[in-house]
Amino acid sequence: MHEMAITQSVVDAVCEHAEGRRVHAVTVEVGALCAVVPDAMRFCFEVAAETTVAAGAELILLVIPGTAACRTCGAEFRLPDPILLCPCGSADVEIRSGRELRIRSMEVSEACAQPAGAATTPPR
């Protein structure tokens, strides 16, 4: 399941950029041609974020549809799966979208959060 490795990388990047602040939501663009299963990625996010500043954060996945242009006939069309064929039958296509995998945004708190497992001492 490659979703765990991908999601762990997302969590690592989010936590690094959060700089100790609590993460409330993360929006990730995932191309339809990346072979990532959204439900599996959501599960993996919950597990990978468990002991980090992203614990309990909402993962918002924006699925980008696959699109391509045919170099033979010039048609632009959607690619519902990784089979790269134009409706005209040509396999000489250029993928325009659907391979994206990027963190689009994240929502964090303003105050710094305590590191996971840190002992808290009441003020004197």
PDB file of C-alpha atoms in Angstrom:
ATOM      1  CA  MET A   1       0.000   0.000   0.000  1.00  0.00           C
ATOM      2  CA  HIS A   2       1.930   3.023  -1.283  1.00  0.00           C
ATOM      3  CA  GLU A   3      -0.612   5.395   0.265  1.00  0.00           C
ATOM      4  CA  MET A   4       1.141   5.050   3.636  1.00  0.00           C
ATOM      5  CA  ALA A   5       4.513   6.176   2.268  1.00  0.00           C
ATOM      6  CA  ILE A   6       2.906   9.070   0.380  1.00  0.00           C
ATOM      7  CA  THR A   7       0.826  10.111   3.367  1.00  0.00           C
ATOM      8  CA  GLN A   8       3.783   9.883   5.759  1.00  0.00           C
ATOM      9  CA  SER A   9       5.657  12.306   3.481  1.00  0.00           C
ATOM     10  CA  VAL A  10       2.676  14.672   3.558  1.00  0.00           C
ATOM     11  CA  VAL A  11       2.482  14.520   7.371  1.00  0.00           C
ATOM     12  CA  ASP A  12       6.247  15.082   7.682  1.00  0.00           C
ATOM     13  CA  ALA A  13       6.117  18.155   5.423  1.00  0.00           C
ATOM     14  CA  VAL A  14       3.044  19.571   7.166  1.00  0.00           C
ATOM     15  CA  CYS A  15       4.566  19.144  10.624  1.00  0.00           C
ATOM     16  CA  GLU A  16       7.829  20.748   9.523  1.00  0.00           C
ATOM     17  CA  HIS A  17       6.034  23.795   8.096  1.00  0.00           C
ATOM     18  CA  ALA A  18       3.677  24.053  11.082  1.00  0.00           C
ATOM     19  CA  GLU A  19       6.684  24.874  13.285  1.00  0.00           C
ATOM     20  CA  GLY A  20       5.058  23.527  16.447  1.00  0.00           C
ATOM     21  CA  ARG A  21       1.607  24.990  15.812  1.00  0.00           C
ATOM     22  CA  ARG A  22      -1.415  22.678  15.946  1.00  0.00           C
ATOM     23  CA  VAL A  23      -2.595  21.629  12.470  1.00  0.00           C
ATOM     24  CA  HIS A  24      -6.370  21.669  11.996  1.00  0.00           C
ATOM     25  CA  ALA A  25      -6.749  20.857   8.306  1.00  0.00           C
ATOM     26  CA  VAL A  26      -4.619  19.886   5.312  1.00  0.00           C
ATOM     27  CA  THR A  27      -5.747  20.154   1.692  1.00  0.00           C
ATOM     28  CA  VAL A  28      -3.980  17.894  -0.806  1.00  0.00           C
ATOM     29  CA  GLU A  29      -4.451  17.789  -4.571  1.00  0.00           C
ATOM     30  CA  VAL A  30      -4.355  14.213  -5.867  1.00  0.00           C
ATOM     31  CA  GLY A  31      -4.447  13.456  -9.575  1.00  0.00           C
ATOM     32  CA  ALA A  32      -6.883  10.771 -10.682  1.00  0.00           C
ATOM     33  CA  LEU A  33      -4.039   9.056 -12.564  1.00  0.00           C
ATOM     34  CA  CYS A  34      -1.803   8.719  -9.468  1.00  0.00           C
ATOM     35  CA  ALA A  35      -3.417   5.425  -8.433  1.00  0.00           C
ATOM     36  CA  VAL A  36      -4.013   6.757  -4.917  1.00  0.00           C
ATOM     37  CA  VAL A  37      -7.151   5.469  -3.187  1.00  0.00           C
ATOM     38  CA  PRO A  38      -8.661   8.455  -1.315  1.00  0.00           C
ATOM     39  CA  ASP A  39     -10.181   6.378   1.527  1.00  0.00           C
ATOM     40  CA  ALA A  40      -6.857   4.583   2.056  1.00  0.00           C
ATOM     41  CA  MET A  41      -5.034   7.918   2.148  1.00  0.00           C
ATOM     42  CA  ARG A  42      -7.491   9.288   4.729  1.00  0.00           C
ATOM     43  CA  PHE A  43      -6.941   6.221   6.942  1.00  0.00           C
ATOM     44  CA  CYS A  44      -3.161   6.474   6.554  1.00  0.00           C
ATOM     45  CA  PHE A  45      -3.260  10.200   7.384  1.00  0.00           C
ATOM     46  CA  GLU A  46      -5.041   9.490  10.652  1.00  0.00           C
ATOM     47  CA  VAL A  47      -2.446   6.857  11.596  1.00  0.00           C
ATOM     48  CA  ALA A  48       0.618   8.846  10.453  1.00  0.00           C
ATOM     49  CA  ALA A  49      -0.517  12.030  12.209  1.00  0.00           C
ATOM     50  CA  GLU A  50      -1.425  10.284  15.473  1.00  0.00           C
ATOM     51  CA  THR A  51       1.488  11.517  17.650  1.00  0.00           C
ATOM     52  CA  THR A  52       2.217  14.774  15.804  1.00  0.00           C
ATOM     53  CA  VAL A  53       0.917  18.348  15.778  1.00  0.00           C
ATOM     54  CA  ALA A  54      -1.405  17.153  12.975  1.00  0.00           C
ATOM     55  CA  ALA A  55      -3.219  14.638  15.214  1.00  0.00           C
ATOM     56  CA  GLY A  56      -6.954  14.983  14.663  1.00  0.00           C
ATOM     57  CA  ALA A  57      -6.521  17.262  11.634  1.00  0.00           C
ATOM     58  CA  GLU A  58      -8.964  16.980   8.745  1.00  0.00           C
ATOM     59  CA  LEU A  59      -7.510  15.745   5.457  1.00  0.00           C
ATOM     60  CA  ILE A  60      -9.268  17.352   2.484  1.00  0.00           C
ATOM     61  CA  LEU A  61      -8.531  15.632  -0.821  1.00  0.00           C
ATOM     62  CA  LEU A  62      -9.136  17.459  -4.088  1.00  0.00           C
ATOM     63  CA  VAL A  63      -9.139  14.887  -6.889  1.00  0.00           C
ATOM     64  CA  ILE A  64      -7.851  16.402 -10.138  1.00  0.00           C
ATOM     65  CA  PRO A  65      -9.315  14.630 -13.177  1.00  0.00           C
ATOM     66  CA  GLY A  66      -7.022  13.239 -15.818  1.00  0.00           C
ATOM     67  CA  THR A  67      -6.972  15.154 -19.100  1.00  0.00           C
ATOM     68  CA  ALA A  68      -4.906  14.747 -22.238  1.00  0.00           C
ATOM     69  CA  ALA A  69      -4.406  16.104 -25.744  1.00  0.00           C
ATOM     70  CA  CYS A  70      -3.952  13.900 -28.789  1.00  0.00           C
ATOM     71  CA  ARG A  71      -0.925  14.714 -30.910  1.00  0.00           C
ATOM     72  CA  THR A  72      -2.498  12.909 -33.873  1.00  0.00           C
ATOM     73  CA  CYS A  73      -5.956  14.495 -34.148  1.00  0.00           C
ATOM     74  CA  GLY A  74      -5.608  17.462 -31.736  1.00  0.00           C
ATOM     75  CA  ALA A  75      -8.550  16.437 -29.546  1.00  0.00           C
ATOM     76  CA  GLU A  76      -8.540  17.262 -25.833  1.00  0.00           C
ATOM     77  CA  PHE A  77     -10.264  14.661 -23.665  1.00  0.00           C
ATOM     78  CA  ARG A  78     -10.660  13.283 -20.139  1.00  0.00           C
ATOM     79  CA  LEU A  79      -8.713  10.253 -18.974  1.00  0.00           C
ATOM     80  CA  PRO A  80     -10.803   8.308 -16.463  1.00  0.00           C
ATOM     81  CA  ASP A  81      -7.941   5.823 -15.918  1.00  0.00           C
ATOM     82  CA  PRO A  82      -4.251   5.393 -16.824  1.00  0.00           C
ATOM     83  CA  ILE A  83      -5.077   3.892 -20.247  1.00  0.00           C
ATOM     84  CA  LEU A  84      -3.640   6.543 -22.542  1.00  0.00           C
ATOM     85  CA  LEU A  85      -5.758   6.283 -25.664  1.00  0.00           C
ATOM     86  CA  CYS A  86      -7.504   9.033 -27.579  1.00  0.00           C
ATOM     87  CA  PRO A  87     -11.054   8.328 -28.750  1.00  0.00           C
ATOM     88  CA  CYS A  88      -9.582   8.368 -32.286  1.00  0.00           C
ATOM     89  CA  GLY A  89      -7.499   5.309 -31.313  1.00  0.00           C
ATOM     90  CA  SER A  90      -4.116   7.027 -31.151  1.00  0.00           C
ATOM     91  CA  ALA A  91      -1.780   6.388 -28.223  1.00  0.00           C
ATOM     92  CA  ASP A  92       0.278   9.499 -29.050  1.00  0.00           C
ATOM     93  CA  VAL A  93      -1.169  11.645 -26.264  1.00  0.00           C
ATOM     94  CA  GLU A  94       0.170  14.289 -23.915  1.00  0.00           C
ATOM     95  CA  ILE A  95      -1.136  14.168 -20.354  1.00  0.00           C
ATOM     96  CA  ARG A  96      -2.230  17.644 -19.243  1.00  0.00           C
ATOM     97  CA  SER A  97      -3.509  16.871 -15.738  1.00  0.00           C
ATOM     98  CA  GLY A  98      -4.162  13.993 -13.376  1.00  0.00           C
ATOM     99  CA  ARG A  99      -0.660  13.261 -12.083  1.00  0.00           C
ATOM    100  CA  GLU A 100      -0.629  15.983  -9.432  1.00  0.00           C
ATOM    101  CA  LEU A 101       0.212  15.183  -5.842  1.00  0.00           C
ATOM    102  CA  ARG A 102       0.799  18.309  -3.800  1.00  0.00           C
ATOM    103  CA  ILE A 103      -0.108  19.947  -0.532  1.00  0.00           C
ATOM    104  CA  ARG A 104      -2.362  22.832  -1.505  1.00  0.00           C
ATOM    105  CA  SER A 105      -2.861  24.427   1.920  1.00  0.00           C
ATOM    106  CA  MET A 106      -2.955  23.827   5.647  1.00  0.00           C
ATOM    107  CA  GLU A 107      -4.795  25.449   8.519  1.00  0.00           C
ATOM    108  CA  VAL A 108      -2.819  25.911  11.737  1.00  0.00           C
ATOM    109  CA  SER A 109      -3.411  27.573  15.081  1.00  0.00           C
ATOM    110  CA  GLU A 110      -1.645  30.795  15.950  1.00  0.00           C
ATOM    111  CA  ALA A 111      -0.268  29.659  19.292  1.00  0.00           C
ATOM    112  CA  CYS A 112       2.552  27.126  19.441  1.00  0.00           C
ATOM    113  CA  ALA A 113       1.486  23.664  20.541  1.00  0.00           C
ATOM    114  CA  GLN A 114       3.453  21.576  23.013  1.00  0.00           C
ATOM    115  CA  PRO A 115       5.516  18.808  21.427  1.00  0.00           C
ATOM    116  CA  ALA A 116       3.838  15.396  21.662  1.00  0.00           C
ATOM    117  CA  GLY A 117       4.667  13.738  24.959  1.00  0.00           C
ATOM    118  CA  ALA A 118       5.999  16.946  26.564  1.00  0.00           C
ATOM    119  CA  ALA A 119       5.322  17.321  30.264  1.00  0.00           C
ATOM    120  CA  THR A 120       3.303  20.411  31.104  1.00  0.00           C
ATOM    121  CA  THR A 121       3.984  22.353  34.242  1.00  0.00           C
ATOM    122  CA  PRO A 122       1.399  24.776  35.591  1.00  0.00           C
ATOM    123  CA  PRO A 123       2.625  28.400  35.840  1.00  0.00           C
ATOM    124  CA  ARG A 124       3.774  29.574  39.282  1.00  0.00           C
TER     125      ARG A 124
END
